GROMACS .gro file of C-alpha atoms in nm:
model
  453
    1MET     CA    1   0.537  -8.089   6.067
    2SER     CA    2   0.282  -8.335   6.207
    3LYS     CA    3   0.410  -8.644   6.385
    4ASN     CA    4   0.117  -8.824   6.225
    5CYS     CA    5   0.339  -8.885   5.922
    6ILE     CA    6   0.540  -9.135   6.131
    7ALA     CA    7   0.222  -9.321   6.219
    8ARG     CA    8   0.125  -9.318   5.851
    9LEU     CA    9   0.460  -9.465   5.744
   10SER     CA   10   0.425  -9.731   6.014
   11LYS     CA   11   0.081  -9.813   5.875
   12LEU     CA   12   0.212  -9.830   5.517
   13ILE     CA   13   0.471 -10.085   5.629
   14GLN     CA   14   0.197 -10.300   5.782
   15PHE     CA   15   0.043 -10.363   5.440
   16LYS     CA   16   0.218 -10.676   5.310
   17THR     CA   17   0.257 -10.555   4.953
   18VAL     CA   18   0.517 -10.819   4.866
   19SER     CA   19   0.602 -10.887   4.503
   20ASP     CA   20   0.782 -11.207   4.407
   21TRP     CA   21   0.896 -11.399   4.101
   22ASN     CA   22   0.721 -11.701   3.949
   23GLU     CA   23   0.998 -11.911   3.793
   24MET     CA   24   0.757 -12.145   3.615
   25GLU     CA   25   0.578 -11.861   3.435
   26ASN     CA   26   0.886 -11.635   3.426
   27CYS     CA   27   0.700 -11.330   3.555
   28GLY     CA   28   0.652 -11.124   3.867
   29TYR     CA   29   0.336 -11.114   4.075
   30LEU     CA   30   0.185 -10.963   4.389
   31VAL     CA   31   0.174 -11.228   4.662
   32GLU     CA   32  -0.137 -11.074   4.824
   33PRO     CA   33  -0.302 -10.831   4.578
   34GLY     CA   34  -0.561 -10.734   4.835
   35GLU     CA   35  -0.290 -10.578   5.050
   36THR     CA   36  -0.202 -10.333   4.773
   37LYS     CA   37  -0.570 -10.247   4.732
   38GLN     CA   38  -0.592 -10.175   5.105
   39LEU     CA   39  -0.278  -9.961   5.091
   40LEU     CA   40  -0.423  -9.751   4.809
   41ASN     CA   41  -0.748  -9.708   5.003
   42PHE     CA   42  -0.543  -9.592   5.303
   43LEU     CA   43  -0.363  -9.336   5.086
   44ARG     CA   44  -0.695  -9.205   4.954
   45SER     CA   45  -0.829  -9.146   5.304
   46SER     CA   46  -0.500  -9.010   5.443
   47TYR     CA   47  -0.433  -8.744   5.178
   48PRO     CA   48  -0.764  -8.569   5.095
   49ASN     CA   49  -0.597  -8.269   4.929
   50ILE     CA   50  -0.453  -8.509   4.671
   51PHE     CA   51  -0.713  -8.781   4.629
   52GLN     CA   52  -1.030  -8.580   4.690
   53SER     CA   53  -0.948  -8.248   4.522
   54GLU     CA   54  -1.080  -8.108   4.197
   55ARG     CA   55  -0.732  -7.965   4.134
   56VAL     CA   56  -0.583  -8.313   4.111
   57THR     CA   57  -0.650  -8.597   3.869
   58VAL     CA   58  -0.593  -8.947   4.007
   59GLU     CA   59  -0.597  -9.243   3.768
   60THR     CA   60  -0.568  -9.610   3.857
   61ILE     CA   61  -0.354  -9.794   3.601
   62ASN     CA   62  -0.375 -10.172   3.558
   63ASP     CA   63  -0.561 -10.211   3.890
   64PHE     CA   64  -0.273 -10.148   4.130
   65SER     CA   65  -0.065  -9.852   4.006
   66VAL     CA   66  -0.165  -9.485   4.030
   67LEU     CA   67  -0.084  -9.174   3.826
   68ILE     CA   68  -0.144  -8.844   4.002
   69THR     CA   69  -0.158  -8.527   3.789
   70ILE     CA   70  -0.149  -8.168   3.917
   71LYS     CA   71  -0.194  -7.947   3.615
   72GLY     CA   72   0.037  -7.647   3.586
   73GLU     CA   73  -0.082  -7.306   3.468
   74ASN     CA   74   0.219  -7.246   3.243
   75SER     CA   75   0.201  -7.488   2.951
   76GLN     CA   76   0.539  -7.364   2.828
   77LEU     CA   77   0.711  -7.534   3.122
   78ALA     CA   78   0.787  -7.900   3.060
   79PRO     CA   79   0.632  -8.125   3.328
   80ILE     CA   80   0.826  -8.331   3.581
   81LEU     CA   81   0.758  -8.684   3.703
   82CYS     CA   82   0.830  -8.831   4.046
   83ILE     CA   83   0.818  -9.207   4.086
   84ALA     CA   84   0.783  -9.427   4.393
   85HIS     CA   85   0.677  -9.790   4.428
   86THR     CA   86   0.447  -9.949   4.683
   87ASP     CA   87   0.572 -10.308   4.657
   88VAL     CA   88   0.847 -10.459   4.870
   89VAL     CA   89   1.071 -10.765   4.856
   90PRO     CA   90   0.992 -11.069   5.075
   91ALA     CA   91   1.115 -11.067   5.435
   92ASN     CA   92   1.199 -11.356   5.668
   93SER     CA   93   1.084 -11.264   6.020
   94ASN     CA   94   1.330 -11.516   6.171
   95GLU     CA   95   1.619 -11.300   6.049
   96TRP     CA   96   1.489 -10.980   6.208
   97LYS     CA   97   1.613 -10.879   6.552
   98CYS     CA   98   1.409 -10.558   6.581
   99GLY     CA   99   1.042 -10.644   6.561
  100ASN     CA  100   0.851 -10.809   6.280
  101PRO     CA  101   0.919 -10.689   5.921
  102PHE     CA  102   0.555 -10.590   5.879
  103ASP     CA  103   0.485 -10.441   6.224
  104GLY     CA  104   0.623 -10.093   6.157
  105SER     CA  105   0.773 -10.094   6.506
  106ILE     CA  106   0.930  -9.779   6.652
  107ILE     CA  107   1.220  -9.850   6.887
  108ASP     CA  108   1.431  -9.564   7.030
  109ASP     CA  109   1.305  -9.324   6.760
  110ILE     CA  110   1.396  -9.570   6.484
  111LEU     CA  111   1.120  -9.704   6.259
  112TYR     CA  112   1.174 -10.065   6.153
  113GLY     CA  113   0.998 -10.253   5.874
  114ARG     CA  114   1.020 -10.379   5.519
  115GLY     CA  115   0.990 -10.080   5.290
  116ALA     CA  116   1.084  -9.821   5.555
  117ILE     CA  117   1.332  -9.686   5.299
  118ASP     CA  118   1.272  -9.891   4.985
  119ASP     CA  119   1.033  -9.751   4.889
  120LYS     CA  120   0.742  -9.672   5.118
  121GLY     CA  121   0.954  -9.403   5.280
  122CYS     CA  122   0.963  -9.233   4.940
  123VAL     CA  123   0.588  -9.284   4.885
  124LEU     CA  124   0.519  -9.117   5.217
  125GLY     CA  125   0.771  -8.837   5.161
  126LEU     CA  126   0.625  -8.736   4.826
  127LEU     CA  127   0.259  -8.753   4.934
  128GLU     CA  128   0.317  -8.572   5.265
  129ALA     CA  129   0.498  -8.297   5.075
  130VAL     CA  130   0.231  -8.254   4.808
  131GLU     CA  131  -0.050  -8.269   5.067
  132ALA     CA  132   0.117  -7.989   5.263
  133ILE     CA  133   0.175  -7.776   4.951
  134LEU     CA  134  -0.185  -7.812   4.832
  135SER     CA  135  -0.321  -7.731   5.179
  136LYS     CA  136  -0.171  -7.381   5.138
  137ASP     CA  137  -0.361  -7.325   4.809
  138SER     CA  138  -0.030  -7.284   4.627
  139ILE     CA  139  -0.059  -7.225   4.254
  140CYS     CA  140   0.099  -7.499   4.042
  141LYS     CA  141   0.300  -7.342   3.761
  142ARG     CA  142   0.463  -7.655   3.614
  143THR     CA  143   0.261  -7.976   3.569
  144LEU     CA  144   0.359  -8.241   3.825
  145TYR     CA  145   0.307  -8.612   3.774
  146ILE     CA  146   0.350  -8.866   4.054
  147ALA     CA  147   0.354  -9.234   3.960
  148LEU     CA  148   0.297  -9.489   4.235
  149THR     CA  149   0.385  -9.823   4.079
  150HIS     CA  150   0.320 -10.167   4.224
  151ASP     CA  151   0.577 -10.418   4.093
  152GLU     CA  152   0.915 -10.245   4.071
  153GLU     CA  153   1.088 -10.518   4.269
  154VAL     CA  154   1.008 -10.771   3.994
  155GLY     CA  155   1.081 -10.556   3.690
  156GLY     CA  156   0.787 -10.318   3.662
  157LYS     CA  157   0.631 -10.497   3.366
  158LYS     CA  158   0.274 -10.466   3.496
  159GLY     CA  159   0.313 -10.135   3.678
  160ALA     CA  160   0.566  -9.885   3.541
  161VAL     CA  161   0.539 -10.017   3.185
  162PHE     CA  162   0.161  -9.960   3.183
  163VAL     CA  163   0.191  -9.618   3.348
  164SER     CA  164   0.459  -9.519   3.097
  165LYS     CA  165   0.240  -9.613   2.800
  166HIS     CA  166  -0.051  -9.416   2.945
  167LEU     CA  167   0.167  -9.112   3.020
  168GLU     CA  168   0.312  -9.122   2.669
  169LYS     CA  169  -0.040  -9.077   2.531
  170VAL     CA  170  -0.108  -8.793   2.775
  171LEU     CA  171   0.212  -8.610   2.681
  172ASN     CA  172   0.130  -8.648   2.311
  173GLY     CA  173   0.486  -8.601   2.188
  174LYS     CA  174   0.602  -8.360   2.459
  175LYS     CA  175   0.902  -8.439   2.680
  176LEU     CA  176   0.926  -8.430   3.058
  177GLU     CA  177   1.180  -8.182   3.197
  178PHE     CA  178   1.317  -8.456   3.422
  179ILE     CA  179   1.222  -8.760   3.626
  180LEU     CA  180   1.303  -8.817   3.993
  181ASP     CA  181   1.309  -9.176   4.118
  182GLU     CA  182   1.476  -9.375   4.394
  183GLY     CA  183   1.843  -9.469   4.361
  184GLY     CA  184   2.126  -9.278   4.526
  185ILE     CA  185   2.127  -9.207   4.899
  186LEU     CA  186   2.284  -8.985   5.162
  187ALA     CA  187   2.588  -9.207   5.218
  188CYS     CA  188   2.820  -9.198   5.519
  189ASP     CA  189   3.174  -9.339   5.505
  190VAL     CA  190   3.122  -9.491   5.160
  191LEU     CA  191   3.359  -9.286   4.943
  192PRO     CA  192   3.730  -9.237   5.020
  193GLY     CA  193   3.806  -8.889   5.145
  194ILE     CA  194   3.443  -8.776   5.165
  195LYS     CA  195   3.271  -8.886   5.485
  196LYS     CA  196   2.924  -8.771   5.379
  197SER     CA  197   2.814  -8.781   5.015
  198ALA     CA  198   2.475  -8.728   4.852
  199LEU     CA  199   2.478  -8.968   4.559
  200ILE     CA  200   2.259  -8.858   4.268
  201GLY     CA  201   2.220  -9.134   4.012
  202ILE     CA  202   2.257  -8.999   3.658
  203SER     CA  203   2.239  -9.338   3.489
  204GLU     CA  204   2.182  -9.702   3.576
  205LYS     CA  205   2.320 -10.030   3.454
  206THR     CA  206   2.122 -10.208   3.185
  207TYR     CA  207   1.935 -10.517   3.297
  208MET     CA  208   1.955 -10.836   3.093
  209ASP     CA  209   1.869 -11.202   3.157
  210VAL     CA  210   2.007 -11.473   2.929
  211ALA     CA  211   1.973 -11.852   2.912
  212ILE     CA  212   2.260 -12.084   2.820
  213THR     CA  213   2.131 -12.419   2.699
  214ALA     CA  214   2.263 -12.751   2.573
  215ASN     CA  215   2.090 -13.055   2.422
  216THR     CA  216   2.205 -13.415   2.380
  217GLU     CA  217   2.041 -13.756   2.371
  218ALA     CA  218   1.894 -13.883   2.695
  219GLY     CA  219   2.037 -14.199   2.847
  220HIS     CA  220   2.028 -14.438   3.137
  221ALA     CA  221   2.240 -14.348   3.437
  222SER     CA  222   2.370 -14.706   3.457
  223MET     CA  223   2.555 -14.653   3.126
  224PRO     CA  224   2.685 -14.293   3.155
  225VAL     CA  225   2.859 -14.103   2.881
  226SER     CA  226   3.099 -13.814   2.939
  227ASP     CA  227   2.937 -13.566   2.700
  228THR     CA  228   2.595 -13.476   2.839
  229ALA     CA  229   2.379 -13.164   2.821
  230LEU     CA  230   2.444 -13.104   3.189
  231SER     CA  231   2.822 -13.144   3.160
  232ARG     CA  232   2.827 -12.896   2.873
  233VAL     CA  233   2.636 -12.635   3.069
  234VAL     CA  234   2.853 -12.694   3.377
  235GLN     CA  235   3.172 -12.645   3.171
  236ALA     CA  236   3.027 -12.328   3.022
  237SER     CA  237   2.934 -12.214   3.372
  238LEU     CA  238   3.291 -12.261   3.497
  239ALA     CA  239   3.435 -12.080   3.195
  240LEU     CA  240   3.198 -11.787   3.247
  241ARG     CA  241   3.278 -11.771   3.617
  242ASN     CA  242   3.639 -11.699   3.531
  243TYR     CA  243   3.560 -11.456   3.248
  244LYS     CA  244   3.598 -11.086   3.323
  245PHE     CA  245   3.454 -10.806   3.112
  246ARG     CA  246   3.666 -10.500   3.040
  247ALA     CA  247   3.694 -10.244   3.318
  248TYR     CA  248   3.645  -9.871   3.244
  249PHE     CA  249   3.776  -9.564   3.423
  250LYS     CA  250   3.834  -9.277   3.178
  251ASN     CA  251   3.509  -9.140   3.038
  252SER     CA  252   3.309  -9.338   3.294
  253ILE     CA  253   3.071  -9.207   3.560
  254PHE     CA  254   3.275  -9.376   3.833
  255GLY     CA  255   3.597  -9.226   3.696
  256ARG     CA  256   3.435  -8.882   3.702
  257LEU     CA  257   3.326  -8.943   4.060
  258MET     CA  258   3.676  -9.046   4.170
  259ASN     CA  259   3.827  -8.748   3.990
  260PHE     CA  260   3.593  -8.521   4.188
  261THR     CA  261   3.715  -8.672   4.517
  262ARG     CA  262   4.082  -8.595   4.443
  263PRO     CA  263   4.103  -8.275   4.656
  264TYR     CA  264   3.988  -8.476   4.958
  265LEU     CA  265   4.247  -8.754   4.920
  266PRO     CA  266   4.611  -8.793   5.032
  267PHE     CA  267   4.854  -8.630   4.787
  268PHE     CA  268   4.997  -8.940   4.618
  269LEU     CA  269   4.656  -9.107   4.578
  270SER     CA  270   4.518  -8.783   4.436
  271MET     CA  271   4.804  -8.765   4.185
  272PHE     CA  272   4.753  -9.128   4.086
  273ILE     CA  273   4.384  -9.070   4.012
  274SER     CA  274   4.467  -8.752   3.820
  275PHE     CA  275   4.722  -8.941   3.609
  276SER     CA  276   4.468  -9.219   3.548
  277TRP     CA  277   4.196  -8.977   3.444
  278TYR     CA  278   4.400  -8.751   3.215
  279VAL     CA  279   4.685  -8.972   3.089
  280TRP     CA  280   4.676  -9.352   3.120
  281ASP     CA  281   4.416  -9.550   3.312
  282TRP     CA  282   4.538  -9.908   3.272
  283PRO     CA  283   4.702  -9.929   3.621
  284ILE     CA  284   4.391  -9.810   3.805
  285ARG     CA  285   4.164 -10.034   3.596
  286PHE     CA  286   4.388 -10.328   3.688
  287ILE     CA  287   4.365 -10.244   4.059
  288LEU     CA  288   3.992 -10.167   4.068
  289SER     CA  289   3.899 -10.479   3.870
  290ARG     CA  290   4.044 -10.681   4.158
  291GLY     CA  291   3.858 -10.482   4.420
  292PRO     CA  292   3.539 -10.570   4.610
  293PRO     CA  293   3.216 -10.649   4.420
  294SER     CA  294   3.076 -10.302   4.492
  295ILE     CA  295   3.367 -10.142   4.303
  296GLN     CA  296   3.365 -10.395   4.019
  297ALA     CA  297   2.995 -10.327   3.965
  298GLN     CA  298   3.078  -9.959   3.907
  299ILE     CA  299   3.353 -10.010   3.649
  300LYS     CA  300   3.241 -10.295   3.426
  301THR     CA  301   2.966 -10.523   3.303
  302THR     CA  302   2.891 -10.794   3.559
  303HIS     CA  303   2.726 -11.133   3.526
  304ALA     CA  304   2.577 -11.358   3.793
  305GLN     CA  305   2.470 -11.719   3.747
  306THR     CA  306   2.134 -11.749   3.920
  307ILE     CA  307   1.928 -12.052   3.807
  308MET     CA  308   2.022 -12.397   3.672
  309HIS     CA  309   1.782 -12.663   3.543
  310ALA     CA  310   1.848 -13.014   3.416
  311GLY     CA  311   1.707 -13.358   3.491
  312THR     CA  312   1.395 -13.461   3.679
  313LYS     CA  313   1.490 -13.817   3.774
  314SER     CA  314   1.806 -13.945   3.941
  315ASN     CA  315   1.858 -14.246   3.713
  316VAL     CA  316   1.804 -14.066   3.381
  317ILE     CA  317   2.071 -13.865   3.202
  318PRO     CA  318   1.887 -13.546   3.096
  319SER     CA  319   1.862 -13.453   2.730
  320SER     CA  320   1.867 -13.080   2.806
  321ALA     CA  321   2.012 -12.841   3.060
  322SER     CA  322   2.000 -12.466   3.106
  323LEU     CA  323   2.170 -12.193   3.305
  324THR     CA  324   2.015 -11.851   3.363
  325MET     CA  325   2.245 -11.553   3.406
  326ASN     CA  326   2.162 -11.201   3.515
  327ILE     CA  327   2.381 -10.942   3.341
  328ARG     CA  328   2.419 -10.573   3.426
  329VAL     CA  329   2.565 -10.395   3.124
  330HIS     CA  330   2.802 -10.103   3.185
  331HIS     CA  331   2.724  -9.774   3.009
  332ASN     CA  332   3.050  -9.795   2.811
  333ASP     CA  333   2.954 -10.138   2.676
  334THR     CA  334   2.679 -10.238   2.435
  335VAL     CA  335   2.432 -10.523   2.467
  336ASP     CA  336   2.547 -10.673   2.134
  337ASN     CA  337   2.913 -10.662   2.236
  338VAL     CA  338   2.839 -10.833   2.568
  339LEU     CA  339   2.637 -11.106   2.398
  340SER     CA  340   2.914 -11.160   2.145
  341GLN     CA  341   3.167 -11.213   2.424
  342ILE     CA  342   2.944 -11.462   2.604
  343ARG     CA  343   2.892 -11.660   2.283
  344SER     CA  344   3.267 -11.682   2.231
  345VAL     CA  345   3.313 -11.820   2.584
  346ILE     CA  346   3.043 -12.089   2.562
  347SER     CA  347   3.086 -12.198   2.197
  348PRO     CA  348   3.363 -12.456   2.271
  349PHE     CA  349   3.114 -12.642   2.491
  350LYS     CA  350   2.842 -12.663   2.223
  351CYS     CA  351   2.604 -12.445   2.419
  352HIS     CA  352   2.351 -12.197   2.285
  353LEU     CA  353   2.266 -11.848   2.405
  354LYS     CA  354   1.917 -11.701   2.424
  355VAL     CA  355   1.820 -11.354   2.548
  356ILE     CA  356   1.528 -11.379   2.790
  357THR     CA  357   1.488 -11.008   2.855
  358SER     CA  358   1.695 -10.699   2.786
  359ASP     CA  359   1.649 -10.326   2.842
  360ASN     CA  360   1.793 -10.044   2.636
  361ILE     CA  361   2.120  -9.887   2.749
  362SER     CA  362   2.037  -9.618   3.005
  363PRO     CA  363   2.133  -9.267   2.886
  364ILE     CA  364   2.356  -9.048   3.103
  365SER     CA  365   2.169  -8.746   3.237
  366SER     CA  366   2.311  -8.394   3.244
  367THR     CA  367   2.476  -8.250   3.554
  368SER     CA  368   2.423  -7.894   3.431
  369SER     CA  369   2.046  -7.911   3.386
  370MET     CA  370   1.778  -7.737   3.590
  371GLY     CA  371   1.681  -8.066   3.752
  372TYR     CA  372   2.031  -8.160   3.870
  373LYS     CA  373   2.108  -7.808   3.992
  374LEU     CA  374   1.780  -7.794   4.183
  375LEU     CA  375   1.847  -8.132   4.344
  376SER     CA  376   2.197  -8.026   4.447
  377LYS     CA  377   2.071  -7.694   4.581
  378THR     CA  378   1.793  -7.858   4.786
  379ILE     CA  379   2.033  -8.120   4.924
  380GLU     CA  380   2.273  -7.845   5.029
  381ALA     CA  381   1.989  -7.659   5.204
  382HIS     CA  382   1.853  -7.956   5.399
  383PHE     CA  383   2.164  -8.169   5.441
  384PRO     CA  384   2.450  -7.914   5.436
  385GLU     CA  385   2.706  -8.162   5.568
  386PHE     CA  386   2.663  -8.381   5.257
  387THR     CA  387   2.843  -8.321   4.925
  388ALA     CA  388   2.623  -8.378   4.616
  389LEU     CA  389   2.791  -8.608   4.361
  390ALA     CA  390   2.689  -8.764   4.030
  391TYR     CA  391   2.675  -9.141   4.073
  392TYR     CA  392   2.618  -9.461   3.872
  393CYS     CA  393   2.330  -9.680   3.994
  394VAL     CA  394   2.417 -10.048   3.965
  395GLY     CA  395   2.060 -10.152   4.047
  396CYS     CA  396   1.756 -10.098   3.829
  397THR     CA  397   1.466  -9.860   3.889
  398ASP     CA  398   1.123  -9.811   3.737
  399SER     CA  399   1.251  -9.490   3.577
  400ARG     CA  400   1.410  -9.691   3.294
  401HIS     CA  401   1.061  -9.759   3.158
  402PHE     CA  402   1.005  -9.382   3.120
  403ALA     CA  403   1.345  -9.294   2.971
  404HIS     CA  404   1.202  -9.220   2.626
  405LEU     CA  405   0.973  -8.956   2.779
  406ALA     CA  406   1.229  -8.740   2.956
  407LYS     CA  407   1.532  -8.523   2.893
  408ASP     CA  408   1.699  -8.638   3.214
  409ILE     CA  409   1.646  -8.893   3.492
  410TYR     CA  410   1.779  -8.849   3.845
  411ARG     CA  411   1.780  -9.121   4.109
  412PHE     CA  412   1.797  -9.002   4.467
  413LEU     CA  413   1.644  -9.080   4.807
  414PRO     CA  414   1.691  -8.830   5.094
  415PHE     CA  415   1.764  -9.105   5.346
  416ILE     CA  416   2.087  -9.142   5.543
  417LEU     CA  417   2.265  -9.477   5.533
  418HIS     CA  418   2.602  -9.571   5.678
  419LYS     CA  419   2.849  -9.809   5.518
  420ASN     CA  420   2.770 -10.078   5.773
  421ASN     CA  421   2.391 -10.072   5.734
  422ILE     CA  422   2.332 -10.025   5.361
  423SER     CA  423   2.261 -10.399   5.349
  424CYS     CA  424   1.942 -10.348   5.554
  425ILE     CA  425   1.772 -10.248   5.228
  426HIS     CA  426   1.633 -10.582   5.105
  427GLY     CA  427   1.791 -10.734   5.417
  428ALA     CA  428   1.701 -10.779   5.784
  429ASP     CA  429   1.605 -10.489   6.011
  430GLU     CA  430   1.542 -10.230   5.739
  431HIS     CA  431   1.499  -9.902   5.924
  432VAL     CA  432   1.494  -9.524   5.914
  433SER     CA  433   1.515  -9.272   6.195
  434VAL     CA  434   1.212  -9.061   6.285
  435GLU     CA  435   1.426  -8.750   6.240
  436ASN     CA  436   1.527  -8.860   5.890
  437VAL     CA  437   1.163  -8.909   5.790
  438PHE     CA  438   1.085  -8.551   5.896
  439LYS     CA  439   1.388  -8.423   5.703
  440ALA     CA  440   1.292  -8.625   5.394
  441VAL     CA  441   0.940  -8.479   5.391
  442ALA     CA  442   1.081  -8.128   5.428
  443PHE     CA  443   1.326  -8.199   5.146
  444TYR     CA  444   1.051  -8.313   4.907
  445GLU     CA  445   0.827  -8.019   4.999
  446ASP     CA  446   1.102  -7.767   4.931
  447PHE     CA  447   1.213  -7.942   4.612
  448LEU     CA  448   0.862  -7.966   4.463
  449ASN     CA  449   0.777  -7.611   4.568
  450GLN     CA  450   1.075  -7.479   4.374
  451ALA     CA  451   1.023  -7.711   4.076
  452CYS     CA  452   0.650  -7.671   4.021
  453PHE     CA  453   0.483  -7.417   4.251
   0.00000   0.00000   0.00000
């Protein structure tokens, strides 16, 4: 495998393809659109077997996203779709200890930079793999689609949504066999009893933003009243902070995951989990619901208060106030049920609830399908020390915009992360080892060869 792929990933990181959120217009945007254009031009020149081949169709969607199509000879085989995004979250260079976030520095065989893993590492892995496969004149049996989207970090409304609509027309009623997107990782020391686990996301929490508002008459601050729009929203905020949604264990993805880990756990803990899974789960739900945020996110719907707006002048009592909350709905809940609970909490304070945006509940993908079995098999071949496990993604991916087009969606990145450095994704000093990049490319090449060629 050519070491040039490391130089190419370093170069990809140097393009400042940052996407951010405009609160005033309530939408995402590319901070420097020209950087994404330059990145796409770099990809075109770096992968001639993909971008300059008659065997491959490359379409630009909504200016900044790309759909790559390699037509399969066997039309009876349902196509597959791989997704990766070229945008990254903002980075503060003052917080980085290892180089600049957009330098793509290599220090002691570690590549540092924003997007090294999320998700330019995936972009590189997929394209390096396909470039290598096509260079061998391999015959494509199953149609392969690769979507490179440009605004995943801000919801995918201008990237994945547009690509999905275009692909729906192309498929003309047919279904994809499965989708592969980012999500789970090769995790070290994350799960009890299993030191190394390959987490394959089979579902993801449903994204929803809501606004809680209150309105009263405006007034002068020199003659204050106790019941104001702001005081109502603040009271609602405090009530919601203390409100906990129901925790789930039985018939949940996390419960299934914990049940799988039983053979690796101490005897009494294993028996307790077995009892919780097969008999009565209230004790374990009680314990887990008081655990760290990472556990609570797995077992129940969560809500985070993120934005508050009220007055504009210090001596005027505002006539309106609002609180924005981000909600991640658990797969055992429903959007309507969650909204009903929130309304019951805020109604005593004369506040109103408005849904800003809401996705459909993410379906749970099969663990007995061709796609899942192939993923597990390829993981075992390339990372034999890792145990493949079905996992619940608490974050959102672009794949949710394609859910109606596929039988199953799997979320997995072949990158190794330890418990103490998972926070580098979206945080300071995001990095990946040179060795891991080589292994990731080999993983994708083997996986796509078996799936499509």
